[in-house]
Coordinates of C-alpha atoms in Angstrom, one line a residue:
M235 CA 8.6 6.6 19.2
Y236 CA 7.0 4.9 16.2
E237 CA 8.3 2.6 13.6
Y238 CA 7.0 2.9 10.0
K239 CA 6.7 0.5 7.1
F240 CA 6.1 1.3 3.5
I241 CA 4.7 -1.4 1.2
D242 CA 4.3 -1.0 -2.5
I243 CA 1.4 -2.7 -4.2
P244 CA 1.8 -2.6 -8.1
L245 CA -1.2 -1.9 -10.2
K246 CA -2.2 -4.5 -12.7
K247 CA -2.9 -3.6 -16.2
S248 CA -6.2 -4.3 -17.8
K249 CA -7.3 -3.3 -21.3
K250 CA -8.6 0.0 -20.2
A251 CA -7.1 0.9 -16.8
L252 CA -4.6 0.0 -14.1
I253 CA -6.3 -2.0 -11.3
V254 CA -5.6 -3.4 -7.9
T255 CA -7.8 -6.0 -6.3
E256 CA -9.2 -5.9 -2.8
A257 CA -7.4 -9.2 -2.1
D258 CA -4.1 -7.4 -3.0
Y259 CA -4.3 -5.1 0.0
Q260 CA -6.9 -6.3 2.4
E261 CA -5.1 -9.5 3.5
L262 CA -1.8 -7.6 3.7
I263 CA -3.4 -5.0 6.0
R264 CA -5.0 -7.7 8.1
S265 CA -1.8 -9.8 8.5
H266 CA 0.1 -6.8 9.5
A267 CA -2.5 -5.7 12.0
A268 CA -2.1 -9.0 13.7
E269 CA 1.5 -8.2 14.1
G270 CA 0.7 -4.9 15.8
W271 CA 0.9 -2.6 12.7
R272 CA -1.8 0.1 12.2
L273 CA -2.8 1.5 8.9
V274 CA -1.9 5.1 8.5
Q275 CA -2.6 5.8 4.8
I276 CA -2.9 4.3 1.4
F277 CA -1.1 6.6 -1.1
A278 CA -0.9 6.6 -4.9
P279 CA 2.4 8.3 -5.9
M280 CA 2.9 9.2 -9.5
G281 CA 4.9 6.9 -11.6
D282 CA 8.2 7.7 -13.4
G283 CA 7.2 10.6 -15.7
L284 CA 3.6 9.4 -15.8
L285 CA 0.5 11.5 -15.0
I286 CA -1.0 8.4 -13.3
A287 CA 0.0 6.2 -10.4
D288 CA 1.6 2.9 -11.3
H289 CA 1.3 1.5 -7.7
Y290 CA -0.2 2.1 -4.3
Q291 CA 1.9 2.5 -1.3
I292 CA 0.5 1.3 2.0
I293 CA 1.9 3.1 5.1
L294 CA 1.8 1.3 8.4
E295 CA 3.0 2.3 11.9
R296 CA 3.5 0.7 15.3
S297 CA 5.0 1.6 18.6
G298 CA 8.7 1.1 18.7
S299 CA 10.3 -1.0 21.4

């Protein structure tokens, strides 16, 4: 059986776009990997009534105990 974790990473607003920096997600993935988590997917769900995503969702899994 697997255990799953879902982590939301909000996008930051710039003058022309919503952005997320590599530092926002790379260190988070590395630190969770050191705890036995495996990256499954990075997903960008649509925001509330918006046609664009307002955050990324990182999906991680690891074997349950």
